[in-house]
Coordinates of C-alpha atoms in Angstrom, one line a residue:
M96 CA 77.5 -219.3 110.7
S97 CA 74.9 -216.6 110.8
N98 CA 75.7 -213.1 109.6
P99 CA 76.5 -211.0 112.7
S100 CA 73.9 -208.5 111.7
T101 CA 71.1 -211.0 111.5
V102 CA 69.5 -213.6 113.9
P103 CA 67.1 -216.4 113.5
A104 CA 63.5 -215.1 114.0
S105 CA 62.9 -217.7 116.7
V106 CA 65.9 -216.6 118.6
A107 CA 64.8 -212.9 118.4
M108 CA 61.4 -214.1 119.7
L109 CA 62.9 -215.8 122.7
R110 CA 64.9 -212.7 123.5
V111 CA 61.6 -210.8 123.7
L112 CA 60.5 -213.4 126.3
E113 CA 63.7 -213.0 128.2
A114 CA 63.2 -209.2 128.2
W115 CA 59.8 -209.7 129.8
G116 CA 61.4 -211.8 132.6
V117 CA 60.3 -215.2 131.4
K118 CA 62.6 -217.8 133.0
H119 CA 61.1 -221.0 131.7
V120 CA 58.6 -222.3 129.1
F121 CA 56.6 -225.5 129.3
G122 CA 55.9 -227.7 126.3
Y123 CA 56.4 -230.9 124.3
P124 CA 58.2 -230.7 120.9
G125 CA 56.8 -231.7 117.5
G126 CA 58.1 -231.4 114.0
S127 CA 56.2 -228.2 113.3
F128 CA 57.8 -226.5 116.3
N129 CA 61.5 -227.4 115.5
S130 CA 62.5 -223.8 114.7
T131 CA 61.6 -222.7 118.2
M132 CA 63.2 -225.8 119.7
S133 CA 66.4 -224.9 117.8
A134 CA 66.2 -221.4 119.3
L135 CA 65.7 -222.9 122.8
E136 CA 68.9 -224.8 122.4
K137 CA 70.7 -221.6 121.4
E138 CA 69.2 -219.6 124.3
K139 CA 69.5 -222.4 127.0
E140 CA 71.8 -220.3 129.2
R141 CA 69.1 -217.6 129.5
I142 CA 65.8 -219.4 129.3
D143 CA 64.9 -222.9 130.5
Y144 CA 62.8 -225.4 128.5
I145 CA 60.8 -227.6 130.8
Q146 CA 59.8 -230.8 129.0
V147 CA 56.4 -232.0 130.2
R148 CA 54.9 -235.3 129.1
H149 CA 51.6 -233.9 127.9
E150 CA 50.8 -230.5 126.5
Q151 CA 47.8 -230.2 128.8
V152 CA 50.2 -230.4 131.7
G153 CA 52.3 -227.7 130.2
A154 CA 49.3 -225.4 129.7
L155 CA 48.0 -226.1 133.3
A156 CA 51.5 -225.4 134.6
A157 CA 51.7 -222.1 132.8
A158 CA 48.3 -221.1 134.1
A159 CA 49.3 -222.0 137.7
D160 CA 52.6 -220.1 137.2
A161 CA 50.8 -217.0 136.1
K162 CA 48.3 -217.2 139.0
L163 CA 51.1 -217.7 141.6
T164 CA 53.5 -215.0 140.3
G165 CA 51.2 -212.6 138.5
K166 CA 53.7 -212.6 135.6
I167 CA 53.4 -213.8 132.1
A168 CA 53.8 -217.6 131.8
V169 CA 54.6 -219.5 128.5
T170 CA 53.5 -222.8 127.1
F171 CA 53.7 -224.3 123.7
G172 CA 52.4 -227.1 121.5
S173 CA 53.0 -228.2 117.9
A174 CA 50.5 -228.2 115.1
G175 CA 47.6 -230.6 115.2
P176 CA 47.2 -232.7 118.5
G177 CA 49.9 -230.6 120.2
A178 CA 47.7 -227.5 119.7
T179 CA 44.4 -229.1 120.7
N180 CA 46.0 -230.6 123.8
L181 CA 46.7 -227.1 125.1
L182 CA 43.0 -226.0 125.3
T183 CA 42.1 -227.3 128.8
G184 CA 45.0 -225.4 130.5
L185 CA 44.3 -222.3 128.4
Y186 CA 40.7 -222.3 129.4
D187 CA 41.8 -222.6 133.0
A188 CA 43.9 -219.5 132.6
R189 CA 41.1 -217.6 130.9
E190 CA 38.6 -218.4 133.6
D191 CA 41.0 -217.4 136.4
H192 CA 42.3 -214.3 134.6
A193 CA 45.9 -215.4 134.4
P194 CA 48.3 -213.9 131.8
V195 CA 49.5 -216.8 129.7
L196 CA 51.2 -216.9 126.3
A197 CA 50.7 -220.0 124.1
L198 CA 53.1 -220.5 121.2
V199 CA 51.5 -222.8 118.7
G200 CA 53.3 -224.6 115.9
Q201 CA 52.1 -224.6 112.3
V202 CA 53.4 -226.3 109.1
P203 CA 55.7 -224.2 106.9
H204 CA 53.9 -221.4 105.3
T205 CA 54.5 -223.0 101.8
N206 CA 52.4 -226.0 102.9
M207 CA 49.5 -224.1 104.5
N208 CA 46.1 -224.5 103.0
Y209 CA 47.2 -227.7 101.2
N210 CA 45.8 -230.2 103.7
F211 CA 49.3 -230.9 104.7
F212 CA 50.1 -233.4 107.5
Q213 CA 48.8 -232.0 110.8
E214 CA 47.9 -228.7 109.2
F215 CA 44.6 -227.1 109.9
D216 CA 43.3 -223.6 110.6
E217 CA 44.2 -223.1 114.2
N218 CA 42.9 -219.5 114.7
P219 CA 39.2 -220.4 115.1
M220 CA 40.0 -223.0 117.7
F221 CA 41.8 -220.4 119.9
A222 CA 39.5 -217.5 119.2
D223 CA 37.2 -218.1 122.1
V224 CA 39.9 -218.9 124.7
S225 CA 42.1 -215.9 123.9
V226 CA 42.2 -212.2 124.3
Y227 CA 44.7 -212.0 121.4
C228 CA 45.3 -214.6 118.6
R229 CA 47.4 -214.1 115.6
T230 CA 49.1 -216.2 112.9
V231 CA 52.6 -214.8 112.1
M232 CA 52.7 -213.7 108.5
T233 CA 56.4 -212.9 108.0
P234 CA 59.6 -213.9 109.8
E235 CA 60.3 -210.3 110.6
S236 CA 57.0 -209.9 112.4
L237 CA 57.5 -212.9 114.7
P238 CA 59.2 -211.2 117.6
Y239 CA 56.9 -208.1 117.3
V240 CA 53.8 -210.2 117.4
V241 CA 55.0 -212.1 120.5
D242 CA 55.8 -208.8 122.2
K243 CA 52.4 -207.5 121.4
A244 CA 50.8 -210.7 122.6
I245 CA 52.4 -210.4 126.0
R246 CA 51.1 -206.8 126.3
E247 CA 47.6 -207.9 125.5
A248 CA 47.8 -210.8 127.9
Y249 CA 48.8 -208.5 130.7
K250 CA 46.3 -205.8 129.8
Y251 CA 43.3 -208.2 129.7
R252 CA 44.6 -210.7 132.2
G253 CA 44.1 -213.6 129.8
V254 CA 45.5 -215.9 127.2
A255 CA 47.4 -214.7 124.1
V256 CA 48.1 -217.1 121.3
V257 CA 50.7 -216.8 118.6
I258 CA 50.7 -219.4 115.8
I259 CA 54.1 -219.8 114.1
P260 CA 54.7 -221.3 110.7
N261 CA 57.7 -223.5 111.3
D262 CA 60.0 -222.2 108.5
F263 CA 59.6 -218.6 109.7
G264 CA 61.5 -219.3 112.9
F265 CA 64.6 -220.4 111.0
A266 CA 64.7 -217.3 108.7
E267 CA 67.3 -214.7 109.4
I268 CA 66.0 -211.3 110.3
P269 CA 67.8 -208.1 111.4
D270 CA 69.4 -208.4 114.8
V271 CA 67.8 -205.4 116.5
P272 CA 65.9 -205.0 119.8
Y273 CA 62.3 -206.1 119.3
K274 CA 61.2 -205.8 122.9
S275 CA 58.9 -203.0 124.1
T276 CA 59.6 -203.4 127.8
S277 CA 60.1 -200.3 129.9
P278 CA 60.3 -199.3 133.6
S279 CA 56.6 -198.4 133.3
D280 CA 55.8 -202.0 133.1
N281 CA 56.6 -202.4 136.7
K282 CA 54.2 -199.8 137.9
P283 CA 51.1 -201.0 139.7
A284 CA 48.0 -200.3 137.6
P285 CA 46.0 -197.4 139.0
Q286 CA 42.9 -198.6 140.8
P287 CA 39.5 -197.0 141.0
Q288 CA 38.6 -195.6 144.4
A289 CA 35.3 -195.2 146.2
T290 CA 34.0 -191.7 146.7
D291 CA 33.0 -190.2 150.1
E292 CA 29.4 -190.1 148.9
E293 CA 29.4 -193.8 147.9
V294 CA 30.9 -194.9 151.2
D295 CA 28.3 -192.8 153.0
Q296 CA 25.5 -194.6 151.1
V297 CA 26.9 -197.9 152.4
L298 CA 27.0 -196.6 155.9
A299 CA 23.4 -195.4 155.6
L300 CA 22.4 -198.9 154.5
L301 CA 24.2 -200.3 157.5
K302 CA 22.3 -198.1 159.9
K303 CA 19.0 -199.7 158.6
A304 CA 20.4 -203.3 158.6
K305 CA 20.0 -205.6 161.5
R306 CA 22.0 -208.6 160.2
P307 CA 24.8 -207.4 157.8
V308 CA 27.7 -209.5 156.5
F309 CA 30.8 -209.0 154.4
H310 CA 31.2 -211.5 151.6
V311 CA 34.9 -211.1 150.6
G312 CA 36.9 -212.5 147.7
R313 CA 40.5 -212.5 146.7
G314 CA 40.2 -208.9 145.5
I315 CA 41.1 -207.9 149.1
R316 CA 44.6 -209.1 148.4
E317 CA 46.9 -207.7 151.1
G318 CA 44.1 -205.8 152.8
G319 CA 42.9 -208.7 155.1
D320 CA 44.1 -207.0 158.3
R321 CA 42.3 -203.8 157.4
L322 CA 39.1 -205.7 156.8
I323 CA 39.4 -207.4 160.2
E324 CA 39.8 -203.9 161.7
L325 CA 36.6 -202.8 159.9
S326 CA 34.8 -205.9 160.9
K327 CA 35.6 -205.3 164.6
K328 CA 34.7 -201.6 164.3
L329 CA 31.3 -202.1 162.7
Q330 CA 30.6 -205.6 164.2
I331 CA 30.0 -207.3 160.9
P332 CA 31.0 -210.9 160.4
I333 CA 33.2 -211.9 157.5
I334 CA 32.2 -214.6 155.1
M335 CA 34.7 -215.6 152.4
T336 CA 34.8 -217.0 148.9
G337 CA 37.1 -220.0 148.6
L338 CA 39.9 -218.1 146.8
A339 CA 40.2 -215.7 149.7
K340 CA 41.4 -218.5 151.9
G341 CA 44.6 -217.3 153.7
L342 CA 44.0 -213.6 153.1
I343 CA 42.0 -213.1 156.3
D344 CA 43.4 -214.5 159.5
K345 CA 41.7 -217.8 160.3
S346 CA 42.0 -217.2 164.0
Y347 CA 40.0 -213.9 163.9
E348 CA 36.7 -214.7 165.6
G349 CA 34.6 -212.7 163.1
N350 CA 35.9 -214.8 160.2
I351 CA 33.2 -217.4 160.0
G352 CA 34.4 -219.3 156.9
F353 CA 33.0 -220.0 153.5
V354 CA 29.6 -220.6 152.0
N355 CA 28.2 -223.2 149.7
R356 CA 29.3 -226.9 149.5
A357 CA 32.9 -226.3 150.6
G358 CA 32.0 -224.0 153.4
S359 CA 31.2 -224.0 157.1
K360 CA 27.9 -224.7 158.7
S361 CA 28.1 -221.3 160.4
A362 CA 28.7 -219.3 157.2
N363 CA 25.9 -221.0 155.4
E364 CA 23.4 -220.4 158.3
I365 CA 24.4 -216.8 158.8
I366 CA 24.3 -215.7 155.2
D367 CA 20.8 -217.3 155.0
I368 CA 19.4 -214.8 157.5
A369 CA 21.5 -211.7 156.5
D370 CA 19.5 -208.7 155.5
L371 CA 22.5 -206.8 153.9
V372 CA 25.3 -208.5 152.0
I373 CA 28.3 -206.3 151.1
A374 CA 30.4 -208.3 148.5
I375 CA 33.9 -206.9 148.4
G376 CA 36.3 -208.0 145.5
A377 CA 34.4 -211.3 145.2
D378 CA 33.9 -213.5 142.2
F379 CA 31.3 -216.0 143.5
P380 CA 30.3 -218.5 140.8
F381 CA 28.0 -220.3 143.1
A382 CA 25.7 -217.3 143.7
N383 CA 22.7 -219.0 142.2
N384 CA 23.1 -221.7 144.9
V385 CA 23.3 -219.2 147.7
Y386 CA 22.2 -215.7 147.0
T387 CA 18.8 -216.9 145.6
R388 CA 17.8 -218.6 148.9
H389 CA 16.3 -215.4 150.4
D390 CA 15.9 -211.7 149.8
F391 CA 18.5 -209.2 151.0
T392 CA 20.0 -205.8 150.2
F393 CA 23.1 -206.3 148.0
V394 CA 26.1 -204.0 147.7
Q395 CA 28.9 -205.0 145.3
V396 CA 32.4 -203.5 145.5
D397 CA 34.6 -204.4 142.5
N398 CA 37.5 -202.8 140.6
D399 CA 35.9 -204.0 137.4
D400 CA 32.6 -202.4 136.9
A401 CA 31.7 -204.9 134.1
Q402 CA 31.2 -207.4 136.9
F403 CA 28.3 -205.5 138.5
G404 CA 25.2 -207.6 138.7
R405 CA 27.0 -210.7 137.4
H406 CA 25.9 -212.8 140.3
H407 CA 23.0 -210.8 141.9
Y408 CA 20.9 -207.7 141.1
L409 CA 22.4 -204.6 142.6
D410 CA 21.0 -202.2 145.2
L411 CA 24.3 -200.4 145.1
G412 CA 27.5 -200.9 143.0
I413 CA 30.7 -199.3 143.9
W414 CA 33.6 -199.2 141.4
S415 CA 36.6 -199.4 143.7
D416 CA 39.6 -201.3 144.7
A417 CA 38.6 -203.6 147.6
T418 CA 41.2 -202.5 150.1
G419 CA 40.7 -198.9 149.2
F420 CA 37.0 -199.2 149.9
V421 CA 37.7 -200.8 153.3
E422 CA 40.1 -198.0 154.2
K423 CA 37.7 -195.3 153.3
M424 CA 35.0 -197.1 155.3
L425 CA 37.3 -197.1 158.3
A426 CA 38.0 -193.4 157.9
R427 CA 34.3 -192.4 157.6
S428 CA 32.6 -194.7 160.0
E429 CA 32.0 -194.6 163.7
A430 CA 32.4 -197.6 165.9
A431 CA 29.2 -199.6 166.3
A432 CA 27.9 -200.8 169.6
P433 CA 28.4 -204.5 170.4
S434 CA 26.2 -206.5 168.1
N435 CA 24.2 -209.5 169.3
F436 CA 24.1 -210.8 165.7
F437 CA 27.8 -210.6 165.5
K438 CA 28.1 -212.5 168.7
A439 CA 25.7 -215.2 167.5
A440 CA 27.8 -215.6 164.3
V441 CA 30.9 -216.0 166.4
L442 CA 29.3 -218.6 168.7
D443 CA 28.0 -220.5 165.8
N444 CA 31.4 -220.6 164.1
N445 CA 33.2 -221.6 167.3
N446 CA 30.8 -224.5 167.5
W447 CA 31.7 -225.5 164.0
K448 CA 35.4 -225.3 164.8
D449 CA 34.9 -227.5 167.9
Y450 CA 33.3 -230.1 165.5
L451 CA 36.2 -230.0 163.1
K452 CA 38.6 -230.3 165.9
K453 CA 36.8 -233.4 167.1
L454 CA 37.1 -235.0 163.7
T455 CA 40.8 -234.0 163.3
D456 CA 42.1 -235.0 166.8
R457 CA 41.0 -238.7 166.7
E458 CA 42.9 -241.7 165.4
T459 CA 41.3 -243.7 162.6
D460 CA 41.7 -247.1 161.1
P461 CA 40.9 -247.2 158.2
L462 CA 42.3 -243.8 157.4
Q463 CA 40.1 -240.8 157.0
Y464 CA 41.0 -237.6 155.3
E465 CA 41.0 -235.3 158.4
Q466 CA 44.1 -237.0 159.8
V467 CA 46.0 -236.4 156.5
Y468 CA 45.5 -232.7 156.9
R469 CA 46.3 -232.8 160.6
E470 CA 49.8 -234.2 159.8
L471 CA 50.2 -232.0 156.7
N472 CA 49.6 -228.9 158.9
K473 CA 52.4 -230.1 161.2
I474 CA 55.1 -230.2 158.5
A475 CA 53.9 -227.2 156.5
N476 CA 55.4 -223.8 157.2
P477 CA 54.4 -220.2 156.6
E478 CA 56.1 -220.3 153.2
T479 CA 54.6 -223.5 151.9
V480 CA 53.0 -223.4 148.4
V481 CA 50.0 -225.8 147.9
A482 CA 48.9 -226.9 144.4
L483 CA 45.4 -228.2 145.0
D484 CA 43.5 -230.4 142.5
V485 CA 39.8 -230.3 142.2
G486 CA 37.2 -232.6 143.9
N487 CA 36.6 -233.4 147.5
N488 CA 40.1 -232.2 148.4
T489 CA 38.9 -228.7 147.6
V490 CA 36.3 -229.0 150.4
D491 CA 38.7 -230.7 152.7
T492 CA 41.6 -228.2 152.2
L493 CA 39.3 -225.2 152.7
R494 CA 38.0 -226.8 156.0
F495 CA 41.1 -228.4 157.4
M496 CA 44.4 -226.9 156.1
D497 CA 46.1 -224.0 157.8
I498 CA 46.9 -221.4 155.1
K499 CA 48.3 -218.0 156.2
P500 CA 48.7 -214.8 154.2
T501 CA 52.4 -215.7 153.7
N502 CA 51.5 -219.0 152.0
K503 CA 50.6 -219.4 148.4
W504 CA 48.1 -221.8 146.9
V505 CA 46.8 -222.4 143.5
I506 CA 43.8 -224.3 142.0
S507 CA 41.8 -224.6 138.8
A508 CA 39.1 -222.4 140.4
L509 CA 36.4 -221.5 137.9
F510 CA 37.2 -224.0 135.2
A511 CA 37.8 -226.7 137.8
S512 CA 39.9 -229.0 135.6
M513 CA 40.9 -232.3 137.2
G514 CA 44.6 -232.9 136.8
A515 CA 45.8 -229.4 137.8
G516 CA 47.6 -230.5 141.0
I517 CA 50.9 -231.9 139.7
P518 CA 51.2 -229.2 137.0
G519 CA 50.6 -226.5 139.6
A520 CA 53.2 -228.0 141.9
I521 CA 55.8 -228.2 139.1
A522 CA 55.2 -224.5 138.3
A523 CA 55.4 -223.6 142.0
Q524 CA 58.7 -225.3 142.6
L525 CA 60.3 -223.8 139.5
S526 CA 59.2 -220.2 140.4
Y527 CA 59.8 -220.6 144.2
P528 CA 62.7 -223.0 144.4
D529 CA 63.4 -222.2 148.1
R530 CA 59.8 -222.9 149.3
Q531 CA 58.3 -226.2 150.3
V532 CA 55.8 -227.3 147.7
V533 CA 52.9 -229.8 148.1
S534 CA 50.4 -231.1 145.6
I535 CA 47.1 -232.6 146.8
S536 CA 45.1 -234.7 144.5
G537 CA 42.4 -237.4 144.5
D538 CA 43.1 -240.7 142.8
G539 CA 40.9 -239.7 139.9
A540 CA 42.7 -236.4 139.2
F541 CA 46.1 -237.8 140.0
S542 CA 45.6 -240.6 137.4
M543 CA 45.1 -238.1 134.6
V544 CA 48.6 -236.5 134.9
M545 CA 50.7 -238.9 136.9
Q546 CA 53.0 -239.4 134.0
D547 CA 54.5 -236.0 134.8
L548 CA 55.9 -237.2 138.1
I549 CA 58.8 -238.0 135.9
T550 CA 59.0 -234.3 135.1
E551 CA 59.5 -233.6 138.8
K552 CA 62.2 -236.2 138.9
K553 CA 64.0 -235.0 135.7
Y554 CA 64.2 -231.4 137.0
H555 CA 65.0 -232.4 140.6
L556 CA 61.9 -230.8 142.0
P557 CA 61.4 -231.7 145.7
I558 CA 57.6 -231.8 145.7
L559 CA 55.4 -233.7 148.1
N560 CA 52.6 -235.3 146.1
I561 CA 49.7 -236.4 148.3
V562 CA 47.2 -238.7 146.7
T563 CA 43.9 -239.2 148.7
S564 CA 42.9 -242.5 147.2
N565 CA 39.5 -244.0 147.8
T566 CA 38.7 -245.7 144.4
T567 CA 35.8 -243.3 143.6
L568 CA 35.1 -239.9 142.1
G569 CA 34.1 -238.7 145.6
F570 CA 32.8 -235.2 144.6
I571 CA 30.5 -236.7 141.9
R572 CA 29.5 -239.5 144.2
D573 CA 28.3 -237.1 146.7
E574 CA 26.3 -235.2 144.1
Q575 CA 24.7 -238.5 142.8
A576 CA 23.7 -239.3 146.4
D577 CA 21.3 -236.4 146.3
I578 CA 19.5 -237.3 143.0
P579 CA 16.2 -238.9 144.0
S580 CA 15.7 -240.6 140.6
M581 CA 18.9 -242.6 140.9
H582 CA 18.7 -246.0 142.5
D583 CA 22.5 -246.3 142.8
Y584 CA 25.8 -244.7 141.7
S585 CA 26.8 -244.6 138.1
G586 CA 30.3 -244.4 136.5
I587 CA 32.2 -243.2 139.6
D588 CA 34.0 -246.3 140.7
L589 CA 37.7 -246.3 140.0
E590 CA 40.0 -249.3 139.7
D591 CA 42.5 -249.3 142.5
Q592 CA 46.1 -248.6 141.7
D593 CA 49.3 -248.9 143.7
F594 CA 50.5 -245.3 143.3
A595 CA 53.6 -245.9 145.4
M596 CA 54.7 -248.8 143.1
I597 CA 54.0 -246.6 140.1
A598 CA 56.2 -243.9 141.6
N599 CA 58.9 -246.4 142.4
G600 CA 58.8 -247.5 138.8
M601 CA 59.8 -243.9 137.9
G602 CA 62.5 -243.9 140.4
I603 CA 60.6 -241.8 142.9
E604 CA 60.3 -242.7 146.6
A605 CA 56.8 -243.2 148.0
A606 CA 54.8 -244.6 150.9
T607 CA 51.3 -246.0 151.2
V608 CA 49.3 -245.2 154.4
T609 CA 46.1 -247.0 155.4
K610 CA 45.6 -245.8 159.0
S611 CA 46.3 -242.6 160.9
S612 CA 49.1 -244.1 163.1
E613 CA 51.2 -244.6 160.0
L614 CA 51.0 -240.9 158.9
P615 CA 53.8 -239.4 161.1
A616 CA 56.5 -241.8 159.8
A617 CA 55.3 -241.3 156.2
F618 CA 55.4 -237.5 156.5
A619 CA 58.8 -237.7 158.2
K620 CA 60.2 -239.8 155.3
A621 CA 58.7 -237.4 152.8
A622 CA 60.4 -234.4 154.6
E623 CA 63.8 -236.3 154.5
V624 CA 63.5 -237.1 150.8
M625 CA 62.4 -233.6 149.9
A626 CA 65.3 -232.1 151.9
S627 CA 67.7 -234.0 149.6
G628 CA 66.1 -232.3 146.5
R629 CA 63.8 -235.2 145.3
P630 CA 60.0 -235.6 144.9
F631 CA 58.0 -238.0 147.1
V632 CA 54.6 -239.6 146.7
L633 CA 52.3 -240.3 149.7
N634 CA 49.4 -242.5 148.8
A635 CA 46.8 -242.0 151.5
K636 CA 44.2 -244.7 151.2
I637 CA 41.1 -243.0 152.8
T638 CA 37.5 -244.1 153.1
M639 CA 34.7 -242.9 150.9
K640 CA 33.2 -240.9 153.7
R641 CA 31.3 -237.8 152.7
G642 CA 32.1 -234.6 154.5
F643 CA 29.5 -232.6 156.4
A644 CA 27.0 -231.6 153.7
V645 CA 26.3 -228.0 154.6
E646 CA 24.5 -227.6 151.3
A647 CA 21.7 -229.8 152.7
L648 CA 20.9 -227.4 155.5
K649 CA 17.9 -225.2 154.8
V650 CA 17.4 -222.1 157.0
K651 CA 14.6 -219.6 156.9
I652 CA 12.9 -217.2 159.3
V653 CA 9.3 -218.2 160.2
D654 CA 7.3 -216.1 162.8
G655 CA 10.5 -214.7 164.3
K656 CA 12.2 -218.0 164.8
I657 CA 14.6 -220.1 162.7
E658 CA 13.2 -223.0 160.8
E659 CA 16.2 -225.2 160.1
T660 CA 15.5 -228.4 158.0
I661 CA 17.2 -230.9 155.9
D662 CA 16.9 -230.8 152.1
P663 CA 14.6 -233.6 151.1
A664 CA 17.1 -234.5 148.3
F665 CA 19.8 -235.3 150.8
N666 CA 20.8 -239.0 150.4
A667 CA 17.7 -239.6 148.3
N668 CA 19.2 -241.8 145.6
Q669 CA 18.1 -244.9 147.5
A670 CA 21.7 -246.2 147.9
E671 CA 22.2 -244.3 151.1
T672 CA 20.4 -243.8 154.3
H673 CA 17.8 -241.1 153.7
I674 CA 17.8 -238.5 156.6
T675 CA 15.0 -236.0 157.2
T676 CA 15.6 -234.5 160.7
L677 CA 18.3 -232.2 162.0
P678 CA 19.2 -234.4 165.0
D679 CA 19.6 -237.4 162.7
F680 CA 21.7 -235.3 160.3
F681 CA 24.1 -234.3 163.1
E682 CA 24.3 -237.9 164.3
H683 CA 25.0 -239.1 160.7
Y684 CA 28.1 -236.8 160.7
E685 CA 29.2 -237.8 164.2
G686 CA 28.3 -234.3 165.5
E687 CA 25.4 -235.1 167.8
D688 CA 27.5 -234.3 171.0
V689 CA 28.9 -231.1 169.5
L690 CA 26.7 -229.4 166.9
K691 CA 23.8 -227.1 167.7
P692 CA 21.2 -225.5 165.4
L693 CA 21.4 -221.9 164.5
Q694 CA 18.5 -220.9 166.8
Y695 CA 20.5 -222.1 169.8
F696 CA 23.2 -219.4 169.2
L697 CA 20.7 -216.7 168.4
D698 CA 19.0 -217.3 171.7
E699 CA 22.3 -217.4 173.6
A700 CA 23.3 -214.1 172.0
G701 CA 19.9 -212.5 172.6
V702 CA 19.1 -212.0 168.9
T703 CA 15.5 -211.4 168.0
L704 CA 14.3 -211.8 164.5
D705 CA 11.5 -210.0 162.6

């Protein structure tokens, strides 16, 4: 029995995690991590160990947990392959600014630097991904280093890595408080605020502008309603980045959607004729695809001044919290007269919504993806948490799923790692046990991590796992369609799998759907199973249909009129029908009886261009 005045260093370390509010850790054990596993057994009443079936899943789950909750999340891997398997999830956390702590095993310190089994210098590997990376040098320092690592992860909103020689965790150290937590940790960080002079400069630019737009990101947080108020007051349409979905009411007429490939026809057309873009709290990694298409005056509002000019040269940079900037704009501005440009943007977007409704409302056999989202919207509620994998489901979710400010959703956004859906759902259900949780994955992404369906079963996580299965890497297929030098597709065909049978083999109930009429019964069964506390897999076998390629639309002003054309690269790989005219493009996407070109709405609203 341990001396009452001492405690194993690994137990002291876990008590630091507990003091920081950590409820669970994700990982997979290995011999070099046994001292921490021993501590997890001792502390099992206070902290849960979640056994995933691959360290990458554990790291992706921790990244998702941190994104969803804003709190430190913890993952671990043993020395050697356990450590290397963590990297994908840790890079996802780094790119999306999520506070994650990775505990990494190492051989006993007496075997370090002897080319011992699974022993290598781990620090260089984690140096790039982390904001803090340390190898513990003494047993006594283990809890201190972990406490410091958590502070660094919070401070820099990134990944902290602690490498632990296995024998140190077993060593007895003084049983004293090692935590540094305090009430101040719960204070919101002070945010920079725009000055009156800065806001007045923006208002002066607005007076000169004829076609201004807001381009808004997730930095707006809870300020969506205030931004809507400002949009109405100044008659400025709102365009969003993908991560802002749900933060601004979808039903507001001035919210015209997203730009770039996952966006709306209306948002892409309107931003291409804007003469002033005011980016508010937006991290837009596709700027080189969009901002470079024409010249405009650019204002960037961000609470991190290091981001100024990251995506476009600045005419004016304002170091400010996004919502604080919006509120000061409201206070210092006068209501604008009704804007014909704003009206045209609304008309254009209403036309796009009519088109999406047409696609959604019909019945299809074979099944198409729009109907899957139609039925999902029926069973989802304002508290649903969505874990979205990457690929065409990103496009489809942004266009077709109803997400409100009360919902939560998570994705591997900037790193865009396939296989993030199931880990994200596991994290969501653990942190929000009273909420409905849905994962949405394509068959390619699902295949990468489907072994961890068993994790959902083991921990009784009632997750609805939707697989949109079309035996192809659809997102890449659509890119290859637009490569003129390709004569066919390459490397994107997937062997079909019976995901329902695979789930059944794990003891998980499932259904396969091949036409839209089968969806209501499948979703009803899913709801029944989830209500009993069990996961469910819905294998939706959809077609390979490409969604409306907004990126193929080219818009520019020529002699006071809109010249709207189709990118010559669209469907140019000689495997698809090559389309060159706008009417043929609309017909190709079954929108010939609905969709209109941008000039139609400008004329209807009385907008003149110069």
